[in-house]
Amino acid sequence: MDIDYQKILTPAGTLAEALSIFSSAGGVGANITAPLKQEAFALIPQLSPHARTAGTLNTLKWDPSTQQWFGENTDGQGFLNYLQKYTSIDIAPARILLLGAGGAARALIDVLEQNLLQPLTVVNRNVEKAQDLKRYPRLELLSYVELNRQINQTTQFDIIINATSSSLHQQLPPLDSAWLKNSIVIDLAYAHGLSTPFMDWAQSHHAKSVDDGLGMLVEQAALSFALWFDNIPDSKPVYQQLRSRE
Ligand code: NDP
């Protein structure tokens, strides 16, 4: 297929202008990434049910009939497809700790809330920014101080998902390392064959297993592709090819 798909560096606060230039130049589809997912959600009038309930989006498709962008979120389902295709993890009975409350975290929260038997625990650096997550009645929202105080008082988490952008800045979230022991750790960041700082940290504190965000990256992209071209691609060979290049 003859597709022109490129990165456009768009500073926060300038997405509306960037999208207008892009559509005028013939752009018909786009992915939105950190830190613009929530900014995109606030701008786009036509939204899929997924994007609407998550309050964030990562995929845009130009609708020629309305001359407007349509917003979808493929991150949450992409994450579930990653778990199903590339791991043996059964999330339904798992006790899960999710770090972060930005665009990616919110997409995951939306699907996890529908698929977990146990309440989901979410921790964010700035808890005030995440207050609206209390709309999920079973969700437990904590600050890192509150969470770290509970170490040794409550059972460990089966799975810890790092949905913060800390790895992109070579930082670690202020999580007590004792939480990591024996947990399955997934960092949504992808480090092109290298471990992210969070993965290295988890490994050195006896996590049960660590993985990066490549599987989710491929799966959310496959779902974006399906929206644009009405054709779901065979994603597993893409994943295998990218892994083999590392
Ligand atoms: P956002 O900018 O929307 O959100 C960033 C989040 O990270 C906020 O919750 C912020 O907390 C938190 N954060 C940033 N730095 C730190 C830190 N040092 N310590 C603790 N918390 C921190 O980003 P996105 O949600 O779009 O992306 C998050 C991550 O997910 C990125 O690494 C991105 O690459 C990855 N991602 C991967 C995908 C994949 O397909 N594999 C898809 C989408 C995202 P606060 O609110 O307190 O500032």
Coordinates of C-alpha atoms and ligand atoms in Angstrom, one line a residue:
M1 CA 0.0 0.0 0.0
D2 CA 1.3 3.4 -0.9
I3 CA 1.0 5.2 2.5
D4 CA 2.8 8.3 3.8
Y5 CA 3.0 7.9 7.6
Q6 CA 5.3 10.3 9.4
K7 CA 6.0 11.8 12.8
I8 CA 4.9 15.4 13.3
L9 CA 6.4 17.1 16.4
T10 CA 3.6 19.0 18.0
P11 CA 4.2 21.0 21.2
A12 CA 1.4 20.7 23.9
G13 CA -1.2 23.4 23.3
T14 CA -0.8 23.5 19.5
L15 CA -2.7 20.4 18.5
A16 CA -5.7 22.2 17.0
E17 CA -3.5 24.2 14.7
A18 CA -1.4 21.2 13.8
L19 CA -4.5 19.1 12.9
S20 CA -5.9 21.9 10.8
I21 CA -2.7 22.2 8.8
F22 CA -2.5 18.4 8.5
S23 CA -6.1 18.0 7.1
S24 CA -5.6 21.0 4.7
A25 CA -2.5 19.2 3.4
G26 CA -4.6 16.0 2.7
G27 CA -4.0 14.1 5.9
V28 CA -6.7 11.5 6.5
G29 CA -5.6 9.6 9.6
A30 CA -3.3 10.1 12.5
N31 CA -2.1 8.6 15.8
I32 CA -1.8 10.9 18.8
T33 CA 0.8 10.1 21.5
A34 CA 2.2 11.5 24.8
P35 CA 1.5 14.1 26.0
L36 CA -1.3 15.0 23.7
K37 CA -4.0 12.3 24.1
Q38 CA -6.2 14.2 26.6
E39 CA -5.7 17.5 24.6
A40 CA -6.9 15.6 21.5
F41 CA -10.0 14.3 23.4
A42 CA -10.9 17.9 24.4
L43 CA -10.7 19.0 20.7
I44 CA -12.5 16.3 18.8
P45 CA -16.3 16.4 18.6
Q46 CA -17.0 13.0 17.1
L47 CA -15.8 10.2 19.4
S48 CA -16.2 6.4 19.5
P49 CA -17.8 4.8 22.6
H50 CA -14.3 3.6 23.7
A51 CA -12.7 7.1 23.4
R52 CA -15.7 8.7 25.1
T53 CA -15.7 6.5 28.2
A54 CA -11.9 6.5 28.5
G55 CA -11.7 10.3 28.1
T56 CA -8.7 10.0 25.9
L57 CA -7.9 9.0 22.3
N58 CA -5.0 7.9 20.2
T59 CA -6.4 7.6 16.7
L60 CA -8.0 10.0 14.3
K61 CA -9.8 9.4 11.0
W62 CA -10.9 12.3 8.8
D63 CA -14.6 12.1 8.0
P64 CA -15.1 13.7 4.6
S65 CA -18.9 13.8 5.0
T66 CA -18.8 16.1 8.1
Q67 CA -15.3 17.6 7.3
Q68 CA -14.3 16.7 10.9
W69 CA -12.0 14.4 12.7
F70 CA -13.4 11.2 14.3
G71 CA -11.6 10.1 17.4
E72 CA -11.0 6.5 18.5
N73 CA -8.9 4.9 21.3
T74 CA -7.2 1.6 20.4
D75 CA -4.7 1.6 23.4
G76 CA -7.0 -0.3 25.8
Q77 CA -8.0 -3.1 23.3
G78 CA -4.4 -3.1 22.0
F79 CA -3.2 -3.8 25.5
L80 CA -5.7 -6.7 25.9
N81 CA -4.7 -8.1 22.5
Y82 CA -1.0 -7.9 23.5
L83 CA -1.8 -10.0 26.7
Q84 CA -3.8 -12.5 24.7
K85 CA -1.4 -12.9 21.8
Y86 CA 2.1 -12.7 23.4
T87 CA 1.7 -13.7 27.0
S88 CA -0.1 -16.4 29.1
I89 CA -1.3 -13.8 31.6
D90 CA -5.0 -14.1 32.7
I91 CA -5.9 -10.7 33.9
A92 CA -9.4 -11.4 35.1
P93 CA -8.5 -12.7 38.6
A94 CA -5.3 -10.6 38.9
R95 CA -4.7 -7.9 41.5
I96 CA -3.4 -5.1 39.4
L97 CA -1.5 -1.9 40.3
L98 CA -1.5 0.7 37.5
L99 CA 1.0 3.6 37.7
G100 CA -0.1 6.9 36.1
A101 CA -3.3 8.6 35.1
G102 CA -2.4 10.2 31.8
G103 CA -3.7 9.3 28.3
A104 CA -2.4 5.7 28.2
A105 CA -3.4 4.9 31.8
R106 CA -6.9 6.1 31.2
A107 CA -7.4 3.9 28.2
L108 CA -6.2 0.9 30.2
I109 CA -8.3 1.8 33.2
D110 CA -11.4 1.7 31.0
V111 CA -10.8 -1.8 29.7
L112 CA -9.4 -3.2 32.9
E113 CA -12.5 -2.0 34.8
Q114 CA -14.6 -4.1 32.5
N115 CA -12.4 -7.2 32.7
L116 CA -11.1 -7.5 36.3
L117 CA -12.8 -9.4 39.0
Q118 CA -10.8 -7.5 41.7
P119 CA -10.8 -3.7 42.2
L120 CA -8.0 -1.9 40.2
T121 CA -5.5 0.2 42.2
V122 CA -4.3 3.4 40.4
V123 CA -1.5 5.6 41.8
N124 CA -0.5 9.0 40.4
R125 CA 2.1 11.6 41.3
N126 CA -0.5 14.4 41.1
V127 CA -3.7 12.8 42.6
E128 CA -5.7 16.0 42.1
K129 CA -5.4 15.6 38.3
A130 CA -6.9 12.1 38.6
Q131 CA -9.9 12.9 40.8
D132 CA -12.3 12.3 37.9
L133 CA -11.3 8.6 37.9
K134 CA -13.5 8.3 41.0
R135 CA -16.3 7.9 38.4
Y136 CA -15.2 4.2 38.4
P137 CA -16.9 3.1 41.6
R138 CA -14.6 0.1 42.3
L139 CA -11.3 1.9 41.5
E140 CA -8.9 2.7 44.3
L141 CA -7.0 6.0 43.7
L142 CA -3.9 6.6 45.8
S143 CA -0.9 8.9 46.0
Y144 CA 2.5 7.2 46.1
V145 CA 2.9 8.2 49.8
E146 CA -0.4 6.5 50.6
L147 CA 0.4 3.4 48.6
N148 CA 4.0 3.0 49.9
R149 CA 2.6 3.2 53.5
Q150 CA 0.6 0.1 52.8
I151 CA 3.6 -2.1 52.0
N152 CA 3.7 -5.2 54.2
Q153 CA 0.1 -4.5 55.3
T154 CA -1.6 -5.8 52.3
T155 CA -1.1 -8.5 49.7
Q156 CA 1.3 -7.9 46.8
F157 CA 0.0 -7.1 43.3
D158 CA 0.1 -9.9 40.7
I159 CA 0.7 -7.4 38.0
I160 CA 2.3 -3.9 38.0
I161 CA 1.8 -1.8 34.9
N162 CA 3.9 1.3 34.4
A163 CA 1.7 3.7 32.4
T164 CA 3.7 6.8 33.4
S165 CA 6.0 8.5 31.0
S166 CA 8.9 8.3 33.6
S167 CA 10.9 5.9 31.4
L168 CA 10.9 8.4 28.5
H169 CA 12.6 10.9 30.8
Q170 CA 15.1 8.3 32.3
Q171 CA 13.3 8.6 35.6
L172 CA 11.6 6.2 38.0
P173 CA 8.2 6.8 39.6
P174 CA 8.4 7.1 43.5
L175 CA 7.2 3.6 44.1
D176 CA 8.6 1.6 47.0
S177 CA 10.8 -1.1 45.3
A178 CA 9.4 -3.7 47.8
W179 CA 6.2 -3.7 45.7
L180 CA 8.0 -5.2 42.7
K181 CA 9.0 -8.5 44.3
N182 CA 7.3 -11.5 42.6
S183 CA 5.1 -9.3 40.4
I184 CA 4.7 -9.4 36.7
V185 CA 5.9 -6.0 35.6
I186 CA 5.0 -4.4 32.3
D187 CA 6.4 -1.0 31.2
L188 CA 4.2 0.5 28.4
A189 CA 7.3 2.4 27.2
Y190 CA 9.4 0.8 24.5
A191 CA 13.1 1.2 24.4
H192 CA 14.1 -0.3 21.0
G193 CA 15.6 -3.5 22.3
L194 CA 17.0 -2.0 25.5
S195 CA 15.4 -2.3 28.9
T196 CA 13.7 0.8 30.2
P197 CA 14.9 2.2 33.5
F198 CA 11.7 0.8 35.1
M199 CA 12.3 -2.7 33.7
D200 CA 15.9 -2.7 35.0
W201 CA 14.8 -1.5 38.4
A202 CA 12.0 -4.2 38.5
Q203 CA 14.4 -6.9 37.5
S204 CA 16.9 -5.9 40.2
H205 CA 14.2 -6.0 42.8
H206 CA 13.1 -9.6 42.0
A207 CA 10.1 -9.0 39.7
K208 CA 8.6 -12.3 38.5
S209 CA 8.9 -11.2 34.9
V210 CA 9.4 -7.9 33.0
D211 CA 8.2 -6.8 29.6
D212 CA 8.1 -3.6 27.6
G213 CA 5.4 -1.9 25.5
L214 CA 6.3 -3.4 22.1
G215 CA 3.4 -5.9 22.0
M216 CA 0.9 -3.2 22.9
L217 CA 2.5 -0.8 20.4
V218 CA 2.0 -3.2 17.6
E219 CA -1.5 -4.2 18.6
Q220 CA -2.8 -0.7 19.1
A221 CA -1.3 0.2 15.7
A222 CA -3.0 -2.8 14.1
L223 CA -6.4 -1.5 15.4
S224 CA -5.7 2.0 14.1
F225 CA -4.8 0.5 10.7
A226 CA -8.1 -1.4 10.7
L227 CA -10.0 1.8 11.4
W228 CA -8.3 3.6 8.5
F229 CA -8.4 0.8 5.9
D230 CA -11.3 -1.5 7.0
N231 CA -8.8 -4.3 7.1
I232 CA -7.3 -5.9 10.2
P233 CA -3.6 -6.7 9.5
D234 CA -1.8 -9.8 10.6
S235 CA 0.1 -8.2 13.4
K236 CA 2.1 -11.1 14.9
P237 CA 4.7 -11.2 12.1
V238 CA 5.2 -7.4 12.5
Y239 CA 5.9 -8.0 16.2
Q240 CA 8.2 -10.8 15.5
Q241 CA 10.1 -8.8 12.9
L242 CA 10.5 -5.8 15.2
R243 CA 11.7 -8.1 18.0
S244 CA 14.2 -9.8 15.8
R245 CA 15.7 -6.5 14.7
E246 CA 16.5 -5.5 18.3
Ligands
NDP1 P1 0.8 11.4 29.5 O1 1.8 12.6 29.3 O2 -0.6 11.5 29.1 O3 0.8 11.0 31.0 C1 2.0 10.9 31.8 C2 1.8 10.2 33.1 O4 3.0 9.9 33.6 C3 1.1 11.1 34.1 O5 0.3 10.2 34.9 C4 2.2 11.6 35.0 O6 1.9 11.9 36.3 C5 3.1 10.4 34.9 N1 4.6 10.7 35.2 C6 5.5 11.3 34.4 N2 6.7 11.3 34.9 C7 6.6 10.7 36.1 C8 7.5 10.4 37.1 N3 8.8 10.7 37.0 N4 7.1 9.7 38.2 C9 5.8 9.4 38.3 N5 4.8 9.7 37.4 C10 5.2 10.3 36.3 O7 1.5 10.2 28.7 P2 0.8 8.9 28.1 O8 -0.2 8.4 29.0 O9 0.4 9.2 26.7 O10 2.1 7.9 28.0 C11 2.5 7.2 29.1 C12 3.5 6.1 28.8 O11 2.9 5.1 28.1 C13 4.7 6.6 27.9 O12 5.9 5.9 28.3 C14 4.3 6.1 26.5 O13 5.4 5.9 25.7 C15 3.6 4.8 26.9 N6 2.6 4.4 25.8 C16 2.9 3.2 25.2 C17 2.0 2.7 24.3 C18 2.3 1.4 23.6 O14 1.6 1.1 22.7 N7 3.2 0.6 24.1 C19 0.8 3.5 23.9 C20 0.6 4.7 24.7 C21 1.5 5.1 25.6 P3 1.3 13.4 36.7 O15 -0.1 13.4 36.3 O16 1.4 13.3 38.2 O17 2.2 14.4 36.0

